[in-house]
Coordinates of C-alpha atoms and ligand atoms in Angstrom, one line a residue:
X21 CA -10.9 9.3 -22.4
X22 CA -13.5 10.4 -19.9
X23 CA -15.6 13.4 -20.4
X24 CA -15.5 14.8 -17.0
X25 CA -17.8 17.7 -17.8
X26 CA -20.6 15.1 -17.8
X27 CA -19.8 14.2 -14.2
X28 CA -19.6 17.7 -12.9
X29 CA -22.4 19.1 -10.7
X30 CA -23.6 18.0 -7.4
X31 CA -24.9 14.5 -8.1
X32 CA -24.1 12.9 -11.4
X33 CA -27.1 10.6 -11.5
X34 CA -26.6 8.1 -14.3
X35 CA -22.9 8.8 -14.6
X36 CA -21.6 5.3 -15.2
X37 CA -18.1 6.0 -14.0
X38 CA -19.0 7.4 -10.6
X39 CA -21.8 5.3 -9.3
X40 CA -20.6 5.8 -5.8
X41 CA -20.1 9.5 -5.9
X42 CA -21.8 11.2 -2.9
X43 CA -21.8 14.9 -2.3
X44 CA -23.0 15.1 1.4
X45 CA -21.5 14.3 4.7
X46 CA -22.4 10.9 6.2
X47 CA -23.4 11.5 9.8
X48 CA -25.5 9.1 11.9
X49 CA -26.4 7.0 8.9
X50 CA -27.7 10.0 6.9
X51 CA -26.5 12.1 4.0
X52 CA -26.5 15.6 5.3
X53 CA -25.4 19.1 4.1
X54 CA -22.8 21.1 6.0
X55 CA -24.4 23.4 8.6
X56 CA -22.8 26.4 6.9
X57 CA -24.6 25.6 3.7
X58 CA -21.2 26.0 1.9
X59 CA -19.6 23.5 -0.6
X60 CA -16.4 23.3 -2.4
X61 CA -15.4 21.9 -5.8
X62 CA -13.2 18.8 -6.2
X63 CA -11.2 18.7 -9.4
X64 CA -9.3 16.1 -11.4
X65 CA -5.5 16.8 -11.1
X66 CA -5.0 15.8 -14.7
X67 CA -7.0 18.6 -16.2
X68 CA -8.5 20.6 -13.3
X69 CA -12.0 19.8 -14.4
X70 CA -14.6 19.6 -11.7
X71 CA -15.5 16.0 -10.7
X72 CA -18.1 17.0 -8.1
X73 CA -19.1 19.2 -5.2
X74 CA -18.4 18.3 -1.6
X75 CA -19.6 19.8 1.7
X76 CA -17.4 22.5 3.2
X77 CA -18.0 21.5 6.8
X78 CA -17.0 23.3 10.0
X79 CA -16.3 22.2 13.5
X80 CA -20.1 22.3 14.1
X81 CA -20.6 19.4 11.7
X82 CA -17.6 17.5 13.2
X83 CA -19.2 18.0 16.7
X84 CA -22.5 16.6 15.4
X85 CA -20.7 13.6 14.1
X86 CA -18.8 13.1 17.3
X87 CA -22.1 13.2 19.2
X88 CA -23.9 10.6 17.1
X89 CA -20.8 8.4 17.1
X90 CA -20.6 8.6 20.8
X91 CA -24.3 7.6 21.0
X92 CA -23.7 4.5 19.0
X93 CA -20.5 3.4 20.8
X94 CA -21.9 1.1 23.5
X95 CA -24.2 -0.7 21.1
X96 CA -21.3 -1.3 18.6
X97 CA -18.8 -2.2 21.4
X98 CA -21.2 -4.7 22.9
X99 CA -21.9 -6.5 19.7
X100 CA -20.2 -9.9 19.8
X101 CA -16.8 -9.9 18.0
X102 CA -18.1 -12.5 15.5
X103 CA -20.9 -10.1 14.5
X104 CA -18.5 -7.2 14.0
X105 CA -16.4 -9.5 11.8
X106 CA -19.5 -10.4 9.8
X107 CA -20.3 -6.7 9.2
X108 CA -16.7 -6.1 8.1
X109 CA -17.0 -9.1 5.8
X110 CA -20.1 -7.6 4.2
X111 CA -18.2 -4.4 3.6
X112 CA -15.3 -6.4 2.1
X113 CA -17.7 -8.1 -0.3
X114 CA -19.1 -4.7 -1.4
X115 CA -15.6 -3.2 -1.8
X116 CA -14.7 -6.2 -4.0
X117 CA -17.9 -6.0 -6.0
X118 CA -17.5 -2.2 -6.5
X119 CA -13.7 -2.4 -7.1
X120 CA -13.9 -0.9 -10.6
X121 CA -16.1 2.0 -9.5
X122 CA -13.9 2.7 -6.5
X123 CA -10.7 2.6 -8.6
X124 CA -12.2 5.0 -11.2
X125 CA -13.1 7.4 -8.4
X126 CA -9.6 7.2 -7.0
X127 CA -8.0 7.8 -10.4
X128 CA -10.3 10.8 -11.0
X129 CA -9.7 12.6 -7.8
X130 CA -6.1 11.6 -7.1
X131 CA -4.7 11.2 -10.6
X132 CA -3.0 7.9 -10.1
X133 CA -3.0 5.4 -13.0
X134 CA -6.1 3.1 -13.0
X135 CA -4.0 -0.1 -12.5
X136 CA -2.5 1.5 -9.3
X137 CA -6.0 2.6 -8.2
X138 CA -7.2 -1.0 -8.6
X139 CA -4.2 -2.2 -6.6
X140 CA -5.2 0.3 -3.9
X141 CA -8.7 -1.1 -3.8
X142 CA -7.3 -4.6 -3.4
X143 CA -4.9 -3.4 -0.8
X144 CA -7.8 -1.9 1.1
X145 CA -9.8 -5.1 0.8
X146 CA -6.8 -6.9 2.3
X147 CA -7.2 -4.8 5.5
X148 CA -10.9 -5.4 5.7
X149 CA -10.4 -9.1 5.3
X150 CA -7.6 -9.2 7.9
X151 CA -9.6 -7.2 10.5
X152 CA -12.9 -9.0 9.8
X153 CA -10.9 -12.1 11.0
X154 CA -8.9 -10.3 13.7
X155 CA -12.1 -9.0 15.4
X156 CA -12.4 -12.5 17.0
X157 CA -8.8 -12.6 18.2
X158 CA -8.6 -9.5 20.4
X159 CA -7.7 -11.5 23.4
X160 CA -7.3 -10.6 27.1
X161 CA -5.2 -12.6 29.5
X162 CA -5.6 -14.6 32.7
X163 CA -2.5 -14.0 34.9
X164 CA -0.9 -16.2 37.5
X165 CA -2.0 -14.6 40.8
X166 CA 0.5 -13.9 43.7
X167 CA -1.7 -16.0 46.0
X168 CA -4.8 -18.3 46.0
X169 CA -7.3 -15.7 47.1
X170 CA -7.3 -13.7 43.9
X171 CA -7.7 -14.1 40.1
X172 CA -6.1 -11.5 37.9
X173 CA -7.6 -10.9 34.5
X174 CA -6.6 -8.4 31.7
X175 CA -9.4 -7.2 29.4
X176 CA -9.0 -5.4 26.1
X177 CA -11.7 -2.8 25.7
X178 CA -12.4 -0.5 22.8
X179 CA -11.4 3.1 23.6
X180 CA -14.5 4.8 22.2
X181 CA -14.9 7.4 19.4
X182 CA -11.9 7.8 17.2
X183 CA -11.1 10.6 14.8
X184 CA -9.3 10.0 11.5
X185 CA -7.6 12.6 9.4
X186 CA -6.4 11.1 6.2
X187 CA -4.3 12.2 3.2
X188 CA -5.0 12.3 -0.6
X189 CA -2.3 10.0 -1.9
X190 CA -4.1 6.7 -0.9
X191 CA -7.5 8.2 -0.3
X192 CA -9.3 4.9 0.2
X193 CA -6.6 2.7 1.7
X194 CA -5.5 5.1 4.4
X195 CA -9.0 5.4 5.7
X196 CA -9.8 1.7 5.4
X197 CA -6.6 0.7 7.2
X198 CA -7.7 2.8 10.2
X199 CA -11.4 2.1 10.1
X200 CA -11.2 -1.7 9.7
X201 CA -8.9 -2.0 12.8
X202 CA -11.0 0.5 14.9
X203 CA -14.4 -1.1 14.0
X204 CA -13.0 -4.6 14.7
X205 CA -11.8 -3.4 18.1
X206 CA -15.3 -2.0 18.9
X207 CA -14.6 1.7 18.3
X208 CA -16.8 4.1 16.3
X209 CA -15.3 6.6 13.9
X210 CA -15.5 10.2 12.6
X211 CA -13.3 10.6 9.5
X212 CA -12.2 13.9 7.9
X213 CA -10.6 13.0 4.5
X214 CA -8.2 15.3 2.6
X215 CA -9.8 18.1 0.6
X216 CA -8.3 16.9 -2.7
X217 CA -9.9 13.5 -2.4
X218 CA -13.1 13.4 -0.3
X219 CA -15.0 11.2 -2.7
X220 CA -13.2 8.0 -2.0
X221 CA -14.1 8.3 1.7
X222 CA -17.7 9.1 0.9
X223 CA -17.8 6.1 -1.5
X224 CA -16.6 4.0 1.4
X225 CA -19.4 5.5 3.5
X226 CA -21.9 4.6 0.8
X227 CA -20.7 1.0 1.1
X228 CA -20.7 1.1 4.9
X229 CA -24.4 2.1 4.6
X230 CA -25.1 -0.7 2.2
X231 CA -23.4 -3.2 4.4
X232 CA -25.8 -2.3 7.2
X233 CA -23.5 -1.0 9.8
X234 CA -25.5 0.6 12.6
X235 CA -26.1 4.3 12.2
X236 CA -23.3 6.4 13.8
X237 CA -20.6 3.8 13.8
X238 CA -18.8 5.3 10.8
X239 CA -19.1 9.0 9.9
X240 CA -17.5 11.2 7.2
X241 CA -17.2 15.0 7.4
X242 CA -15.6 16.7 4.4
X243 CA -14.2 20.2 4.2
X244 CA -12.0 22.5 2.1
X245 CA -8.4 23.1 3.3
X246 CA -9.5 26.3 5.2
X247 CA -11.5 24.2 7.6
X248 CA -9.0 21.4 8.0
X249 CA -7.3 23.1 11.0
X250 CA -10.5 24.0 12.8
X251 CA -12.0 20.5 12.3
X252 CA -8.8 18.9 13.4
X253 CA -8.8 21.1 16.5
X254 CA -12.4 20.2 17.2
X255 CA -11.5 16.4 17.0
X256 CA -8.5 16.9 19.2
X257 CA -10.2 19.1 21.8
X258 CA -13.4 17.0 22.2
X259 CA -13.5 15.0 25.5
X260 CA -15.8 12.6 23.7
X261 CA -13.1 11.6 21.2
X262 CA -10.9 9.0 22.8
X263 CA -8.2 8.9 20.1
X264 CA -7.0 10.4 16.9
X265 CA -5.3 8.5 14.0
X266 CA -3.5 10.7 11.5
X267 CA -1.7 10.0 8.3
X268 CA 0.0 13.0 6.7
X269 CA 2.9 15.4 7.0
X270 CA 5.2 15.6 10.0
X271 CA 4.4 19.3 10.4
X272 CA 0.6 18.7 10.8
X273 CA 1.3 15.6 12.9
X274 CA 3.2 17.8 15.4
X275 CA 0.3 20.2 15.6
X276 CA -2.1 17.4 16.3
X277 CA 0.2 15.9 18.9
X278 CA 0.2 19.3 20.8
X279 CA -3.5 19.7 20.4
X280 CA -4.2 16.3 21.9
X281 CA -2.2 17.0 25.0
X282 CA -5.1 18.9 26.7
X283 CA -7.4 15.9 26.7
X284 CA -4.5 13.3 26.9
X285 CA -5.8 11.4 23.9
X286 CA -4.6 8.2 22.4
X287 CA -2.8 9.1 19.2
X288 CA -1.5 7.2 16.2
X289 CA 0.7 9.2 13.8
X290 CA 1.9 7.9 10.5
X291 CA 4.0 10.8 9.2
X292 CA 6.5 11.6 6.5
X293 CA 9.5 9.4 5.6
X294 CA 12.9 9.8 4.1
X295 CA 13.5 6.3 2.9
X296 CA 17.0 5.2 1.7
X297 CA 17.4 2.5 -0.9
X298 CA 20.9 1.1 -0.6
X299 CA 22.6 -1.0 -3.3
X300 CA 25.5 -3.0 -2.0
X301 CA 28.1 -4.6 -4.3
X302 CA 26.6 -8.1 -4.1
X303 CA 23.1 -6.8 -5.1
X304 CA 21.3 -8.3 -8.1
X305 CA 21.2 -5.1 -10.1
X306 CA 18.3 -6.0 -12.4
X307 CA 16.1 -6.7 -9.4
X308 CA 17.4 -3.6 -7.6
X309 CA 16.4 -1.5 -10.6
X310 CA 12.9 -3.0 -10.8
X311 CA 12.6 -2.6 -7.0
X312 CA 13.4 1.1 -7.2
X313 CA 11.0 1.7 -10.1
X314 CA 8.2 0.5 -7.9
X315 CA 9.4 2.1 -4.7
X316 CA 10.3 5.5 -6.2
X317 CA 7.8 5.9 -9.1
X318 CA 4.6 4.3 -7.9
X319 CA 2.0 7.1 -7.6
X320 CA 4.6 9.4 -9.2
X321 CA 6.6 9.2 -6.0
X322 CA 3.8 10.5 -3.8
X323 CA 4.0 8.1 -1.0
X324 CA 5.4 8.3 2.5
X325 CA 7.3 5.1 2.1
X326 CA 8.6 6.1 -1.4
X327 CA 12.4 5.9 -1.8
X328 CA 13.8 9.3 -1.2
X329 CA 17.5 8.7 -1.6
X330 CA 19.2 5.9 -3.6
X331 CA 22.7 5.1 -2.2
X332 CA 24.8 3.1 -4.6
X333 CA 28.2 1.5 -3.8
X334 CA 30.9 3.0 -5.9
X335 CA 31.8 -0.4 -7.5
X336 CA 28.4 -0.7 -9.2
X337 CA 27.4 3.0 -9.4
X338 CA 28.0 3.6 -13.1
X339 CA 26.3 0.4 -14.1
X340 CA 23.3 0.9 -11.8
X341 CA 22.8 4.5 -12.9
X342 CA 22.8 3.6 -16.6
X343 CA 20.4 0.7 -16.0
X344 CA 18.1 2.9 -14.0
X345 CA 18.2 5.7 -16.6
X346 CA 17.2 3.2 -19.3
X347 CA 14.4 1.8 -17.2
X348 CA 13.1 5.3 -16.5
X349 CA 13.2 6.3 -20.1
X350 CA 11.7 3.1 -21.5
X351 CA 9.2 2.0 -18.8
X352 CA 7.5 5.2 -17.6
X353 CA 4.7 6.8 -19.5
X354 CA 3.1 10.0 -18.2
X355 CA -0.5 11.0 -18.9
X356 CA -4.1 10.6 -17.8
X357 CA -4.4 7.7 -15.5
X358 CA -7.4 6.4 -17.4
X359 CA -5.2 5.7 -20.4
X360 CA -4.1 2.0 -19.9
X361 CA -0.6 2.8 -21.3
X362 CA 0.0 5.4 -18.6
X363 CA 1.9 4.6 -15.4
X364 CA 2.8 8.1 -14.2
X365 CA 0.0 10.5 -13.3
X366 CA 0.2 14.2 -12.5
X367 CA 1.3 15.7 -9.1
X368 CA -1.7 16.3 -7.0
X369 CA -1.8 20.1 -6.8
X370 CA 0.0 23.2 -7.7
X371 CA 1.7 23.5 -4.3
X372 CA 3.2 20.0 -4.6
X373 CA 4.2 20.7 -8.2
X374 CA 6.0 23.9 -7.3
X375 CA 7.8 22.2 -4.4
X376 CA 9.1 19.3 -6.6
X377 CA 10.2 21.8 -9.3
X378 CA 11.9 23.9 -6.6
X379 CA 13.8 20.9 -5.2
X380 CA 15.1 19.9 -8.7
X381 CA 16.1 23.5 -9.6
X382 CA 17.9 23.9 -6.3
X383 CA 19.8 20.7 -6.8
X384 CA 20.8 21.5 -10.4
X385 CA 21.9 25.0 -9.5
X386 CA 24.2 23.5 -6.8
X387 CA 25.8 21.1 -9.2
X388 CA 23.6 18.0 -9.5
X389 CA 23.9 16.1 -12.8
X390 CA 20.7 15.3 -14.7
X391 CA 20.9 11.6 -15.7
X392 CA 17.3 11.5 -17.0
X393 CA 14.3 13.9 -17.2
X394 CA 15.0 17.0 -15.1
X395 CA 12.0 19.3 -15.5
X396 CA 8.4 19.9 -16.2
X397 CA 7.0 17.6 -18.8
X398 CA 7.8 19.1 -22.2
X399 CA 4.6 18.1 -24.0
X400 CA 1.9 17.3 -21.5
X401 CA -0.1 20.3 -20.1
X402 CA -0.8 20.5 -16.4
X403 CA 1.1 19.3 -13.4
X404 CA 3.2 16.6 -15.0
X405 CA 6.8 16.3 -14.0
X406 CA 9.3 14.2 -15.9
X407 CA 10.5 11.1 -14.1
X408 CA 13.9 12.3 -13.2
X409 CA 17.2 10.8 -12.1
X410 CA 19.9 13.1 -10.6
X411 CA 23.5 12.3 -9.5
X412 CA 26.3 14.4 -7.9
X413 CA 24.1 15.2 -4.9
X414 CA 25.6 17.1 -2.0
X415 CA 24.5 17.7 1.6
X416 CA 23.7 21.4 1.0
X417 CA 20.9 20.6 -1.4
X418 CA 17.2 20.6 -0.4
X419 CA 16.9 17.2 -2.0
X420 CA 19.3 15.7 0.5
X421 CA 17.1 16.7 3.4
X422 CA 13.5 17.0 2.3
X423 CA 10.8 14.4 1.6
X424 CA 10.5 14.9 -2.2
X425 CA 7.0 13.4 -2.8
X426 CA 7.5 13.4 -6.6
X427 CA 9.1 11.3 -9.4
X428 CA 12.6 12.5 -8.6
X429 CA 15.3 9.9 -7.9
X430 CA 18.6 11.2 -6.4
X431 CA 21.7 8.9 -6.6
X432 CA 24.5 9.1 -4.1
X433 CA 27.8 7.2 -4.3
X434 CA 29.0 5.5 -1.1
X435 CA 32.2 3.6 -0.3
X436 CA 31.5 1.5 2.8
X437 CA 28.7 -0.2 4.6
X438 CA 29.2 2.0 7.6
X439 CA 29.0 5.1 5.5
X440 CA 25.7 3.9 3.8
X441 CA 24.1 3.1 7.1
X442 CA 25.2 6.4 8.6
X443 CA 23.7 8.4 5.7
X444 CA 20.5 6.4 5.9
X445 CA 20.2 7.1 9.6
X446 CA 21.2 10.7 9.4
X447 CA 17.6 12.0 9.3
X448 CA 14.9 12.7 11.9
X449 CA 12.6 10.5 9.9
X450 CA 12.4 6.7 10.2
X451 CA 9.5 5.2 8.3
X452 CA 11.0 2.8 5.8
X453 CA 14.4 1.8 4.4
X454 CA 15.3 -0.6 1.7
X455 CA 18.5 -2.3 0.7
X456 CA 19.7 -4.9 -1.8
X457 CA 22.5 -7.3 -0.9
X458 CA 23.2 -11.0 -1.3
X459 CA 25.8 -11.0 1.5
X460 CA 24.0 -13.1 4.2
X461 CA 25.8 -11.6 7.2
X462 CA 25.4 -8.1 5.8
X463 CA 21.7 -8.5 5.3
X464 CA 21.1 -9.3 9.0
X465 CA 23.5 -6.7 10.2
X466 CA 22.1 -3.8 8.1
X467 CA 18.5 -4.8 8.7
X468 CA 19.2 -4.4 12.4
X469 CA 21.1 -1.2 12.2
X470 CA 18.7 0.8 10.1
X471 CA 16.6 3.2 12.2
X472 CA 13.1 2.8 10.7
X473 CA 9.9 1.1 11.5
X474 CA 10.1 -1.0 8.3
X475 CA 12.9 -2.4 6.3
X476 CA 12.7 -4.0 2.8
X477 CA 15.5 -6.5 2.1
X478 CA 15.7 -7.2 -1.7
X479 CA 12.2 -5.8 -1.9
X480 CA 10.9 -2.3 -2.9
X481 CA 7.2 -2.7 -2.0
X482 CA 6.7 -4.1 1.4
X483 CA 3.4 -3.0 2.8
X484 CA 0.7 -5.7 3.5
X485 CA -2.3 -6.1 5.8
X486 CA -0.5 -8.9 7.6
X487 CA 2.4 -6.7 8.6
X488 CA 2.7 -3.7 11.0
X489 CA 3.1 -0.4 9.1
X490 CA 4.6 2.6 11.0
X491 CA 7.6 4.6 11.8
X492 CA 10.1 5.7 14.5
X493 CA 11.6 9.1 15.3
X494 CA 9.6 11.9 13.6
X495 CA 7.8 9.5 11.3
X496 CA 5.4 8.9 14.1
X497 CA 4.2 6.0 16.3
X498 CA 1.6 3.4 16.4
X499 CA 1.2 0.6 13.9
X500 CA -1.4 -0.1 11.2
X501 CA -2.1 -3.6 9.9
X502 CA -1.3 -6.9 11.5
X503 CA -2.4 -7.9 15.0
X504 CA -0.6 -4.8 16.3
X505 CA -3.0 -2.5 14.4
X506 CA -5.7 -2.9 17.0
X507 CA -3.4 -1.7 19.9
X508 CA -4.3 2.0 19.2
X509 CA -7.9 1.2 19.6
X510 CA -8.0 -0.8 22.8
X511 CA -7.4 0.0 26.5
X512 CA -5.8 -2.6 28.7
X513 CA -7.9 -3.0 31.8
X514 CA -6.7 -5.1 34.7
X515 CA -9.5 -6.7 36.9
X516 CA -8.6 -8.2 40.2
X517 CA -11.1 -10.8 41.6
X518 CA -10.4 -11.0 45.3
X519 CA -11.9 -12.8 48.3
X520 CA -11.7 -16.2 46.6
X521 CA -10.5 -18.1 49.7
X522 CA -12.8 -21.0 50.7
Ligands
ADP26 P1 0.0 16.7 2.6 O1 1.2 17.6 2.5 O2 0.2 15.3 2.2 O3 -1.2 17.3 2.1 P2 -0.9 17.3 5.2 O4 -0.4 16.8 6.5 O5 -0.8 18.7 4.9 O6 -0.1 16.5 4.1 O7 -2.4 16.8 5.0 C1 -2.8 15.5 5.5 C2 -4.3 15.7 6.0 O8 -4.2 16.6 7.1 C3 -5.2 16.4 5.0 O9 -6.5 15.8 5.1 C4 -5.2 17.8 5.3 O10 -6.3 18.5 5.0 C5 -5.2 17.7 6.9 N1 -4.7 18.9 7.6 C6 -3.9 19.9 7.1 N2 -3.6 20.8 8.1 C7 -4.3 20.3 9.2 C8 -4.4 20.8 10.6 N3 -3.8 21.9 11.0 N4 -5.2 20.1 11.4 C9 -5.8 18.9 11.0 N5 -5.7 18.4 9.8 C10 -5.0 19.1 8.9

C-alpha cells in the first residue's frame, strides 16, 4: 500500500511513484505559478490524503496561455504534416515508456484500479498513434470546375487556438483524445483539466515538454472548482480562441454552448449519456453478463458511455438477473486501486457519492427490489458504494431518468422489440446503446433504430482510436477519434483559381 503522506507537499522530489508530478501551470513551455499566488490541494479519493498541490489559476492565467498559444499558432500550423506526426510519435514513445508512472498518477487522483489506469494509458497511446499517422492524411480536394477557365480547390486549414475543458473520470485519455487530433490538424491548445484530477494533464505536459513540442503549442492551466466557471467563460469569450472542446456534464455543456454564441466559436461537446443495454431472447447470456460487467462496472460506473439501464426480455429475465447477481457478488472487489485484487475503486467525491446514494434510496423507497448490494459499503471506510443490482424499476424513480455515474445496475423487464427500442430512445441523451441478440435481422434493424452516436452489438466496450466517439441529442455533437476526429479542428476553405483561359 502506498504511503501518500510521503508524496504530499508541493513537489515530491524523489517520490518514486509520482515522477511526473508537476505543481505549476504549463504556459509557453514554462512551469509557472498562478498569478493570484493561490494553490489548492488535490486528494486521493480512497483516503482523502493530499497527493499534491496545484495552481488555483484565474482567467488572467488562461488569457496568458491563450496569448502564447496564439503566438505559436502560425509556426505550428506551417510545420509540414510529416513533422507534426514525428512530434506526436515522440510523445507516443514517451507516454509508452512512462506508462507505469502515468497509470499510478491516474489511480492516485481518480481512484480507479491500477489495471484500468494502465488500460487508460494504452487507450490514450492509441489516439496518439492514430493522429501521428493521420496528420499526413488531412486532405483537401480538387473539384471538377463548371468551365475550363477555373480550377476549384478545397483546403483544410487548422482553426487556430482551441480550448479544452476535461473531466476527472478519464483524466489522461479525455485530454489526449482532443489534443492529439488538434495538434495533428495544426491547432494549438489551452487545456483546463478537472479540479479533482489536474496531475494527469500536467504529467502529459511534462512529456510534451520532453518530446520537444515548440513552446506555446500545448498549455495547461489548472484551477479549483471555484475558478472553473470564470476560466471557462474566459476561453469561450476570447476572440483569440477559435474553438472549444468539452467533455463533461450536459448541464455545463449547455452553459458553454451559450457562452460560445457571442464569438460564434467552433464547439465539440461530448456530454452525458443514458445508455441502454438490451438483452433479447436469442442473446448469449454468458457473454451478455460479461459485457455488462465491463460496460456498467468499469471505473465503478463513472463513465459517460456506461450502461445506465439494462433492459431484459421477460423470457430470460430471471435467468439473466441471477447470473448477473452471481457475477457481481463473485467478481467485484472494492478497495484501494493500488491493491492488485481490487477492481472497484471509490466514487470520486462526496457530491457524486451522495448523488448515487440518493438515487438508490429513492428507487428502494418507491418499490425497487435489491438483487445485490444496495448501499454504502459495509466495511470499507470512505466513498465506497457496493456494486448494486436493482429490479422492479418504475418510471417515477430518479434512476429511470438520471445518469447514475456509479456502480448501480437497474434491470427492467420488456416484452417486445418495439417496447425495448422505445424505452431506449425515450431520453434526451443519445451517446451509446448496447444490445445482445443472435437474430440476424433484428441485429441490423435495432442497430439502425437506436438513437445514439454509438451502438455496441454483442459488445459492451466499444471505444477505440479507430472509431468516431460522440453523441446525438443532448449528448452533444462532434466526434473524437477516427478520421472524423480532425473535423472539429479544421476549416474548409474553397479557393477558386480563375482566368485560366489560354
Ligand atoms: P462532472 O459532473 O463530471 O464533474 P462537470 O461538467 O461538472 O462534470 O465537469 C466537467 C469539467 O467541467 C470539469 O473540469 C469541471 O471543473 C468543469 N466545469 C464545471 N463547471 C464549469 C463551467 N461553468 N464552465 C466551464 N467548466 C466548468
